[in-house]
Short mmCIF file of C-alpha atoms in Angstrom, two decimals:
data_model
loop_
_atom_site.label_atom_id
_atom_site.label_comp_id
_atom_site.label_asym_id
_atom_site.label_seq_id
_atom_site.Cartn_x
_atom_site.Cartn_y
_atom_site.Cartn_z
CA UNK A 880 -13.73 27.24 25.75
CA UNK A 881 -12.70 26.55 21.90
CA UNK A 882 -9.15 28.07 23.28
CA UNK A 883 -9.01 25.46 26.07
CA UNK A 884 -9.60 22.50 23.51
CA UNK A 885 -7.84 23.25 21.08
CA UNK A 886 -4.52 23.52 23.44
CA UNK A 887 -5.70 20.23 24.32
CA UNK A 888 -5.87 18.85 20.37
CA UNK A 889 -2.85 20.54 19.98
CA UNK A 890 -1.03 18.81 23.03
CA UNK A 891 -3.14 15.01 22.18
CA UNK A 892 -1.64 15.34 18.36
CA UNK A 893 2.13 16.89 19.06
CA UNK A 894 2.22 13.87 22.14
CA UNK A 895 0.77 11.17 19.68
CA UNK A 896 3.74 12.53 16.85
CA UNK A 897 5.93 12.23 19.78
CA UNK A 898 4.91 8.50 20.79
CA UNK A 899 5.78 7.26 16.95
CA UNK A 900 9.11 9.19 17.09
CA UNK A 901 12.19 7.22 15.90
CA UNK A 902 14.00 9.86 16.98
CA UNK A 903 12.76 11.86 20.23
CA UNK A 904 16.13 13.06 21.03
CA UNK A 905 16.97 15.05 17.57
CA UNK A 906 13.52 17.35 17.88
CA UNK A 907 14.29 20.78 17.07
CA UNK A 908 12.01 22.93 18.97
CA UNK A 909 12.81 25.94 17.67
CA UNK A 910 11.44 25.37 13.52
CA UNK A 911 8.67 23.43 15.09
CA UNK A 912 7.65 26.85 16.85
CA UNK A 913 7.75 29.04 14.06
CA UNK A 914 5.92 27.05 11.38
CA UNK A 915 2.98 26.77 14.25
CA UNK A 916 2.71 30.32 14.42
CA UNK A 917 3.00 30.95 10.67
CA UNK A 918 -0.25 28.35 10.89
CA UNK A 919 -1.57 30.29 13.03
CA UNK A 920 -1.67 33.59 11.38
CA UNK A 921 -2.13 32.49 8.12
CA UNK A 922 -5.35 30.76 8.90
CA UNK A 923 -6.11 33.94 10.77
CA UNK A 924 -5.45 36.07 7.61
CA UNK A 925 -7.21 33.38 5.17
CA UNK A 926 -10.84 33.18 7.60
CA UNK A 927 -11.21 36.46 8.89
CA UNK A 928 -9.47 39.57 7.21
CA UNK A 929 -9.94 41.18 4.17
CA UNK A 930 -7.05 40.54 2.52
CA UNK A 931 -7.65 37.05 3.12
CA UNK A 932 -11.79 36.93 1.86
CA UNK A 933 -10.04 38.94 -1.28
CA UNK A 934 -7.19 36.26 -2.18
CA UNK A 935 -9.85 33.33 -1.64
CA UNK A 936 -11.93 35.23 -3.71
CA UNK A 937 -9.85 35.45 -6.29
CA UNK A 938 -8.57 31.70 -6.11
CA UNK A 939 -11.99 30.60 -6.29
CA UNK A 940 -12.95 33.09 -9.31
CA UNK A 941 -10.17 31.56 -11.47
CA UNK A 942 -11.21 28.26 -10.60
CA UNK A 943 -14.80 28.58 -11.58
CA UNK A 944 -13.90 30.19 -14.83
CA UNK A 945 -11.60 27.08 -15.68
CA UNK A 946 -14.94 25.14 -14.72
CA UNK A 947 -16.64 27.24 -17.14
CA UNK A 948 -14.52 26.84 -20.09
CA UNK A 949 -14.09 23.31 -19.01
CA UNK A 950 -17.72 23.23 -19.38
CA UNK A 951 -17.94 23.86 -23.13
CA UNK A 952 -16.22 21.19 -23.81
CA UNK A 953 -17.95 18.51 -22.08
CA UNK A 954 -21.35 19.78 -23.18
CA UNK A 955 -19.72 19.34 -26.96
CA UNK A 956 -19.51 15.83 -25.56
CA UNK A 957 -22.05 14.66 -23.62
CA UNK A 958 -24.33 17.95 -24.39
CA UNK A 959 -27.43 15.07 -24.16
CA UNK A 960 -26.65 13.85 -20.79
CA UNK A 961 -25.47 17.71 -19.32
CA UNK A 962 -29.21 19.36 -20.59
CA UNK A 963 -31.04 16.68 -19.36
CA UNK A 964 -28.53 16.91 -16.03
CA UNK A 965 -29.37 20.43 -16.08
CA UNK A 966 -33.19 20.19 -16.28
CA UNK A 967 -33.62 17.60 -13.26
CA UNK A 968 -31.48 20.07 -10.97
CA UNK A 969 -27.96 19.24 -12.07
CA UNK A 970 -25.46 17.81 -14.50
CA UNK A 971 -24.55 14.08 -13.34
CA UNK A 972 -21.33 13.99 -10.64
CA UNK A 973 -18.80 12.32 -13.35
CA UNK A 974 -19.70 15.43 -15.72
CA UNK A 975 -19.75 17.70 -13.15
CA UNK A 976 -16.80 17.67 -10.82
CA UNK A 977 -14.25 14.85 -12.15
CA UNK A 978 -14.22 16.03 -16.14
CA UNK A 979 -12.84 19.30 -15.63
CA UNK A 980 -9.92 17.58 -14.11
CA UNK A 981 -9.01 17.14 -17.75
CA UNK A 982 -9.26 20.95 -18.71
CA UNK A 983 -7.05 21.78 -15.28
CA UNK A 984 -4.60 18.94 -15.90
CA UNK A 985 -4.03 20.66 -19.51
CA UNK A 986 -3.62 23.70 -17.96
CA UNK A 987 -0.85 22.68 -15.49
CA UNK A 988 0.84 21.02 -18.35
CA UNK A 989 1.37 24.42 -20.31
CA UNK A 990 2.59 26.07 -17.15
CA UNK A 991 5.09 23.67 -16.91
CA UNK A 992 5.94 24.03 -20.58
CA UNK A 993 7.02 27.35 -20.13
CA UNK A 994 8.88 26.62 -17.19
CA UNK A 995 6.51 29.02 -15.44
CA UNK A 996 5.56 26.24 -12.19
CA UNK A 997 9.31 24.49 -12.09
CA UNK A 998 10.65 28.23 -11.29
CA UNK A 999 7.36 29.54 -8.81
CA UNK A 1000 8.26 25.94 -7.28
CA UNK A 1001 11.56 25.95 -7.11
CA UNK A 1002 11.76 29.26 -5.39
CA UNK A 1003 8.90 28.62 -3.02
CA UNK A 1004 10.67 25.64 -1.85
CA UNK A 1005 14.06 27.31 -1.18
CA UNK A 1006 12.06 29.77 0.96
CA UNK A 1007 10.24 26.73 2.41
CA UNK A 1008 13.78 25.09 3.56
CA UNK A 1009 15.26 28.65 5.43
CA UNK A 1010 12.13 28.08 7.44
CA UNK A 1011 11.10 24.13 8.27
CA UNK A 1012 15.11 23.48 9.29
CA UNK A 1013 14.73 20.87 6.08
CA UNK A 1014 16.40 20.12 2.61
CA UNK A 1015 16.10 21.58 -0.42
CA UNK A 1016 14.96 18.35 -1.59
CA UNK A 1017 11.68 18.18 1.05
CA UNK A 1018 10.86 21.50 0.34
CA UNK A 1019 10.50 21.59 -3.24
CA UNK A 1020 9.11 18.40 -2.55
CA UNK A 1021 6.06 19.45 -0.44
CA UNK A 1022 5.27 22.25 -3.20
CA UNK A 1023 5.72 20.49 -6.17
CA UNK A 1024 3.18 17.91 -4.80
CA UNK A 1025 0.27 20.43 -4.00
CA UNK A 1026 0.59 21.14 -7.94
CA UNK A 1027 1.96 18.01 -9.46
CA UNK A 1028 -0.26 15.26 -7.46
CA UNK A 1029 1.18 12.83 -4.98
CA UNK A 1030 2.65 10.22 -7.48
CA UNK A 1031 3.87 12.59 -10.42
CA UNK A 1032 5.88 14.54 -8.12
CA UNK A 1033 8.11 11.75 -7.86
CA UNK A 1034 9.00 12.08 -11.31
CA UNK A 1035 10.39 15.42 -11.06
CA UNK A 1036 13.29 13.68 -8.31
CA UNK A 1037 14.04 10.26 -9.32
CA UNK A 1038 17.47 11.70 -9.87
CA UNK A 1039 17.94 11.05 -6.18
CA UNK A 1040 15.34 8.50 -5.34
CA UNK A 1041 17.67 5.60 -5.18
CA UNK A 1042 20.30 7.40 -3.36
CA UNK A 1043 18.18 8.84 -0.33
CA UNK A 1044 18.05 6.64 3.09
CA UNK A 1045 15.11 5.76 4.65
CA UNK A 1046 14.21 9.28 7.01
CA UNK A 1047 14.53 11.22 4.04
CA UNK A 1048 11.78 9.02 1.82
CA UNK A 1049 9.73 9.38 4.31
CA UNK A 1050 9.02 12.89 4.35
CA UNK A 1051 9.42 12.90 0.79
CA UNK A 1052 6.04 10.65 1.31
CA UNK A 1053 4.32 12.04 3.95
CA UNK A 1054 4.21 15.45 2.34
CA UNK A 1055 2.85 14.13 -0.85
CA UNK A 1056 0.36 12.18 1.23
CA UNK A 1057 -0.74 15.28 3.00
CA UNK A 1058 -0.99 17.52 0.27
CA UNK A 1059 -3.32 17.72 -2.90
CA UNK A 1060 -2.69 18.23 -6.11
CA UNK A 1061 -3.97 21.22 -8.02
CA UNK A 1062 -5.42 19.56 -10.86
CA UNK A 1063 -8.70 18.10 -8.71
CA UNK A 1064 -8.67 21.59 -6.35
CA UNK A 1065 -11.71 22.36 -8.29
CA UNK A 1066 -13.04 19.50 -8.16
CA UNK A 1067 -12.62 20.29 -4.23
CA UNK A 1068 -14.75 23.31 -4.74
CA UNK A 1069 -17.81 22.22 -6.00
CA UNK A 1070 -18.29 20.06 -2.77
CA UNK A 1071 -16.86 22.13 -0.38
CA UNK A 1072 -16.32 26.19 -0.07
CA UNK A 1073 -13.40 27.26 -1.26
CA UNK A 1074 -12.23 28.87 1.96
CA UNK A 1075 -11.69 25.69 3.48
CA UNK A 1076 -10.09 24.11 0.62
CA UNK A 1077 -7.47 27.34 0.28
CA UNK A 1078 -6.69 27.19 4.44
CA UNK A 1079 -6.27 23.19 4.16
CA UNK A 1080 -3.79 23.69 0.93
CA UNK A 1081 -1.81 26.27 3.27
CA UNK A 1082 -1.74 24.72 6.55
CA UNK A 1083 -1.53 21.31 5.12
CA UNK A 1084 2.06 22.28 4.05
CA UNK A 1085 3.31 23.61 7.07
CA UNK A 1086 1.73 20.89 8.94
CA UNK A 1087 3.29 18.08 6.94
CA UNK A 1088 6.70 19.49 7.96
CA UNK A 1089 5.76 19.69 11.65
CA UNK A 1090 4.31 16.30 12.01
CA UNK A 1091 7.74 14.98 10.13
CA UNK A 1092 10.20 17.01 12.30
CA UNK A 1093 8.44 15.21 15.28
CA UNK A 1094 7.61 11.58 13.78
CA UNK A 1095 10.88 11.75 11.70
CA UNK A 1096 12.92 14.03 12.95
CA UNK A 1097 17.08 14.39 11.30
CA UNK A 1098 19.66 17.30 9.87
CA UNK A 1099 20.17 17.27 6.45
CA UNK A 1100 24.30 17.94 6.10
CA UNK A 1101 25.11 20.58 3.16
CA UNK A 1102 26.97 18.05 1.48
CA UNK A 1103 23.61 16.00 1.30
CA UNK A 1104 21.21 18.99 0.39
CA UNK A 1105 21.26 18.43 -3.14
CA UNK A 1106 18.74 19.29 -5.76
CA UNK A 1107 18.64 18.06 -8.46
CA UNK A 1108 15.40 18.54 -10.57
CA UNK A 1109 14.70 15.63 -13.43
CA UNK A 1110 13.60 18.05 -16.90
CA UNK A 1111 11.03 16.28 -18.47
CA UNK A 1112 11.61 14.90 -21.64
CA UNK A 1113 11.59 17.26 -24.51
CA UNK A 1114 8.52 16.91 -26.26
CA UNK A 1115 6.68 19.26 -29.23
CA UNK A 1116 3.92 21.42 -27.23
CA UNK A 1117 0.81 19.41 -28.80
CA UNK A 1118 2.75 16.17 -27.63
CA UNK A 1119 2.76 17.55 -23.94
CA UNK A 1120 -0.53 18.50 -24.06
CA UNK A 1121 -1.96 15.84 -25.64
CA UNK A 1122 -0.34 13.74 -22.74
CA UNK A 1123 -1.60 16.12 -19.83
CA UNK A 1124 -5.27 15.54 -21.40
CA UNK A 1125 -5.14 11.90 -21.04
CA UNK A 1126 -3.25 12.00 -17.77
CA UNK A 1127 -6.44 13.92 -16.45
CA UNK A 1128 -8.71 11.77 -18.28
CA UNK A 1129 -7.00 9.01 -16.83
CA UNK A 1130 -7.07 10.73 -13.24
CA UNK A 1131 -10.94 11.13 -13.75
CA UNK A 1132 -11.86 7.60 -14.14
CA UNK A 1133 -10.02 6.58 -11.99
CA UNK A 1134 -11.46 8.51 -9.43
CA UNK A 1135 -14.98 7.79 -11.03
CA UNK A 1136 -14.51 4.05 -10.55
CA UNK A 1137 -13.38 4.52 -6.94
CA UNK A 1138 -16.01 6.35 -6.07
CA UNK A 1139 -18.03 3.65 -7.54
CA UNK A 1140 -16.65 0.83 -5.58
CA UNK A 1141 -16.33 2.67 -2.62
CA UNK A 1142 -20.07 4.04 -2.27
CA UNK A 1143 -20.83 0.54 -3.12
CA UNK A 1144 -19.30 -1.37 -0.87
CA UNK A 1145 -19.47 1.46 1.99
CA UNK A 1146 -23.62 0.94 1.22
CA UNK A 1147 -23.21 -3.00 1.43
CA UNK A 1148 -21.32 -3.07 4.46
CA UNK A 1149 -23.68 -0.72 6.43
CA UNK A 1150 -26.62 -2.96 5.57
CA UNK A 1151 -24.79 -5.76 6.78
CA UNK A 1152 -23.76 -3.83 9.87
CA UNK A 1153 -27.22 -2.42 10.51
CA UNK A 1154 -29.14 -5.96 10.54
CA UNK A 1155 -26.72 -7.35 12.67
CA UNK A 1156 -25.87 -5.11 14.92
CA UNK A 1157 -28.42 -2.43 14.39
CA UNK A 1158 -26.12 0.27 13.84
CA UNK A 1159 -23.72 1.00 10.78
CA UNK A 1160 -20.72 0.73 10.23
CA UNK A 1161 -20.28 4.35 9.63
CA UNK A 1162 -22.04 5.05 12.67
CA UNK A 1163 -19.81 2.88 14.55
CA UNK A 1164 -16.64 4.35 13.31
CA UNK A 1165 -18.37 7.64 14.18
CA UNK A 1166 -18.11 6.72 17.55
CA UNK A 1167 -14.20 6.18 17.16
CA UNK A 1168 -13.46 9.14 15.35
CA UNK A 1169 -16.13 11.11 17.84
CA UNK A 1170 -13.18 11.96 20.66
CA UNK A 1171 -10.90 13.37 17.24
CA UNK A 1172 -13.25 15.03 15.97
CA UNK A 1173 -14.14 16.76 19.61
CA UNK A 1174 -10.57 18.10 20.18
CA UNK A 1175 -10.61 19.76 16.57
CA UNK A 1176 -13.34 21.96 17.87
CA UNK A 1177 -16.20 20.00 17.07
CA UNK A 1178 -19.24 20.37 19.72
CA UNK A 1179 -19.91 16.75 21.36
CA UNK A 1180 -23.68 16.33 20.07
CA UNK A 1181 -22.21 16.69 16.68
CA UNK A 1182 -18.45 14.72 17.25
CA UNK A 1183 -19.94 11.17 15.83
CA UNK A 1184 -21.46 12.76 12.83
CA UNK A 1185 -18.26 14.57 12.56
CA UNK A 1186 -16.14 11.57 13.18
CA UNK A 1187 -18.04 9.14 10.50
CA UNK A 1188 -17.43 11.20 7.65
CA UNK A 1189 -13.96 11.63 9.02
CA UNK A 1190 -13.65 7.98 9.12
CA UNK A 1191 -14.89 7.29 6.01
CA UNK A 1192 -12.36 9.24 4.35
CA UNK A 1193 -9.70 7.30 5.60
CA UNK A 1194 -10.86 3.97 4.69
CA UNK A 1195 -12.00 5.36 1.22
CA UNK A 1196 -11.26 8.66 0.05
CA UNK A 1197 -12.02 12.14 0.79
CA UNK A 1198 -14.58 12.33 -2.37
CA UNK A 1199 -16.87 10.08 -0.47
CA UNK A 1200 -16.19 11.63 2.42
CA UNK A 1201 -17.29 15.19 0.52
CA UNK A 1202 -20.27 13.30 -0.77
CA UNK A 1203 -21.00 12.16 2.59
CA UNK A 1204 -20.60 15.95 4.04
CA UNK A 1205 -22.86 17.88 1.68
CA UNK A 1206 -25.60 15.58 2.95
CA UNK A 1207 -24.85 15.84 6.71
CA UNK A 1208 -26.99 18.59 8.60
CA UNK A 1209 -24.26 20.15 10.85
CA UNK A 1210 -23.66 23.08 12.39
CA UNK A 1211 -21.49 25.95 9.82
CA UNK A 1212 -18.44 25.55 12.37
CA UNK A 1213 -18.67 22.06 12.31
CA UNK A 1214 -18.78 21.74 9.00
CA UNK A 1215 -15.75 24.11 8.64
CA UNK A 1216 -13.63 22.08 10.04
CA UNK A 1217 -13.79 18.99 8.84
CA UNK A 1218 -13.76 20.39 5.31
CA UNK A 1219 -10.41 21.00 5.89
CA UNK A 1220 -9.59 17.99 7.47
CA UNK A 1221 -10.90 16.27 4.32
CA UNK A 1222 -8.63 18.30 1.99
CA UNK A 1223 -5.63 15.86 1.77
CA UNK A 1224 -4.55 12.16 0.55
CA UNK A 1225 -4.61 10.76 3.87
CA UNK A 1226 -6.33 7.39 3.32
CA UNK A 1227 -5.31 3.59 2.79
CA UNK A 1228 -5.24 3.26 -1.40
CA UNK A 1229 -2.59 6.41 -1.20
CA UNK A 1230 -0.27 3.99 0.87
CA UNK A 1231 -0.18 1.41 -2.61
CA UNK A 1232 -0.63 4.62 -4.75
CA UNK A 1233 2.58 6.14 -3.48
CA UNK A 1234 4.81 3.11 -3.09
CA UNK A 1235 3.51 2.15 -6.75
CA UNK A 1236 4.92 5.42 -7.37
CA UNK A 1237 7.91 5.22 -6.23
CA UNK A 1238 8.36 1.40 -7.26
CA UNK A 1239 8.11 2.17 -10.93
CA UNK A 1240 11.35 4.35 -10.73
CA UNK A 1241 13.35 2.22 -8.17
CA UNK A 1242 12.22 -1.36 -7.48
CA UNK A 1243 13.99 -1.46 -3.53
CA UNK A 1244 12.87 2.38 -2.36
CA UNK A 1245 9.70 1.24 -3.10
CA UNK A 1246 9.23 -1.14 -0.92
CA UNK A 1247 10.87 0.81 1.86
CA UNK A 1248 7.86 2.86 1.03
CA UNK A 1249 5.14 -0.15 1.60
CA UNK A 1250 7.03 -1.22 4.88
CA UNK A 1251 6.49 2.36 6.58
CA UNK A 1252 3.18 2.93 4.92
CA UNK A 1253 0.67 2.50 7.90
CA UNK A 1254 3.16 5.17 9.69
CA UNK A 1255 2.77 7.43 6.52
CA UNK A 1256 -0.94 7.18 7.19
CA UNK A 1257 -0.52 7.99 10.65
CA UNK A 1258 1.51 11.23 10.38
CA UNK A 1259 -0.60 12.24 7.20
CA UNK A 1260 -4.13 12.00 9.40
CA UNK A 1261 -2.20 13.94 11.89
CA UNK A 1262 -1.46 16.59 9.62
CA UNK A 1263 -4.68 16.63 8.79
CA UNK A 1264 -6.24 17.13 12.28
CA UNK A 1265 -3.52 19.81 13.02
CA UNK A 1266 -4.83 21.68 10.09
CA UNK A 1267 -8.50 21.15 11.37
CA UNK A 1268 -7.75 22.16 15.13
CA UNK A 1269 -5.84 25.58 14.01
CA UNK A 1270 -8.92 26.34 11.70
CA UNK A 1271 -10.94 25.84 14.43
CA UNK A 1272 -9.59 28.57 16.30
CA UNK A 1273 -10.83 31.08 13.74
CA UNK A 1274 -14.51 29.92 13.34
#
């Protein structure tokens, strides 16, 4: 039965890609084909083979131990507030998950220092373009924002940001929509297991390609597939990391003060919601997201549970969507999958994070950008139940 639906999912998202087309008649078929069965065995490899349990393993190991280390520096600061955290059950969520942001962002900082990540992405995404029919440019894209994060990446290419046309800043966008960047992955993992956030990071990248051959479809000529990378400006190694700290400080509260809004006003609404109507508002968009949420595998008596928290990410952000999760009684399958539906920047406030992005290095791409942002959200949530429904298969 999980075969039959997830044909079906897989039909319902390829026709919905297919309706928002500006472009049905350049499709190529034939990439399109062979990235879904790379998805296909790679979440097969990732969920249920050895080799798979050993390199999640391993991910997940490194991860804690930057956790760790990140860790002894926050108890230096707050070591007050993380030993009373730890005596009532655990160390307050700001401590917690979104500090060690800071030790990670540091950390991705001296890898690109010593040109370690510009030459591991580089390559990757030369690989990447021999096998999604796309640029040079996209590729390395769609890597460098699953480390960089979806606003820095743009950085790296404003070389060529005011001289690409309007299909190609697109799925310049929609990959760093669908992606995540490495420097909250562990943040990821203290919500959600690690499997799930390792699959979503894999298929999520395949995916983003598929959705934009279909939504977005073109050929890139070889006079146009150009890359040019932008070197960072050359800075003393304290200067660089001293920068990478704040920029994952900064990242932090951010997040922090999102969260706080969010849960907030997510809270207020429901009230609202619930005397009125007696229902809320999460519930109700549970009922919206239910059908989605069925065709990624989901069982029915679970789909509106399913499809609130998938909801809720999109009109906040997956951390309160996370938060939301670990509280949800569901089913281990259930929760499988839409743990890796959560893993991306699918929501509205990455639409003005993105074109602010991409604004501050060229005033008039940018808001190209905020004109096709709704679509941007529409492939990226696409991406994102693509990734879901393959998982599904495996669970």
């Amino acid at each position: 039965m999980k075969f039959l639906i997830a044909i079906i999912g897989l039909l319902v998202v390829f026709g919905l890609a297919y309706i928002a087309s500006n472009g049905k008649k350049q499709i190529r078929y034939r990439p399109l084909a062979i990235m879904i069965v790379l998805q296909i065995i790679l979440a097969y490899a990732l969920l249920n083979t050895g080799v798979g349990t050993f390199l999640i393993g391993g991910f997940a190991t490194v991860f804690k131990s930057l956790l760790d280390y990140a860790n002894e520096g926050i108890a230096f600061v707050f070591g007050g507030l993380t030993t009373v955290g730890a005596e009532s059950g655990g160390a307050p969520f700001f401590l917690s998950v979104l500090m060690p942001i800071v030790v990670i962002s540091a950390l991705i900082g001296i890898l690109q220092y010593i040109r370690i990540l510009p030459f591991v992405i580089k390559y990757i995404g030369l690989v990447l373009s021999k096998i999604n029919g796309m640029g040079k440019l996209e590729s390395y894209n769609a890597v460098a924002s699953a480390v960089l994060g979806q606003s820095e990446v743009f950085i790296s290419v404003k070389k060529q940001i005011g001289l690409l046309p309007k299909h190609r800043l697109y799925t310049l966008c929609a990959s760093a929509m669908s992606t995540v960047s490495m420097s909250i992955v562990g943040a990821y993992m203290t919500m959600i297991e690690p499997k799930y956030v390792v699959t979503a990071l894999v298929l999520n990248l395949f995916g983003g390609f598929i959705i934009a051959s279909i939504v977005n479809p073109y050929r890139v000529t070889e006079e146009e597939d150009i890359l040019e990378v932008q070197d960072e400006e050359k800075q003393s190694f304290f200067e660089m990391l001293g920068e990478y700290i704040l920029d994952g400080f900064k990242v932090a509260i951010i997040v922090a003060a999102m969260l706080i809004g969010f849960v907030a006003l997510i809270a207020l609404v429901n009230g609202v919601f619930s005397s009125v109507l007696g229902i809320s508002f999460q519930e109700l968009l549970g009922y919206v997201f239910a059908p989605f949420a069925f065709i990624m595998g989901v069982p029915w008596k679970e789909a509106i549970q399913a499809g609130s928290i998938m909801a809720t990410k999109m009109v906040s952000n997956e951390f309160v969507a996370m938060l939301n999760l670990k509280e949800t009684a569901m089913s281990a399958r259930t929760t499988g999958i839409v743990s890796v539906f959560l893993v991306s920047f699918a929501n509205f406030s990455s639409i003005g994070i993105i074109a602010g992005a991409v604004k501050g290095l060229h005033e008039k791409q940018g808001n190209v950008v905020a004109r096709f942002g709704l679509k941007l959200l529409y492939g990226a949530s696409l991406v994102s139940v693509l990734s879901a429904i393959i998982t599904g298969l495996f669970l």
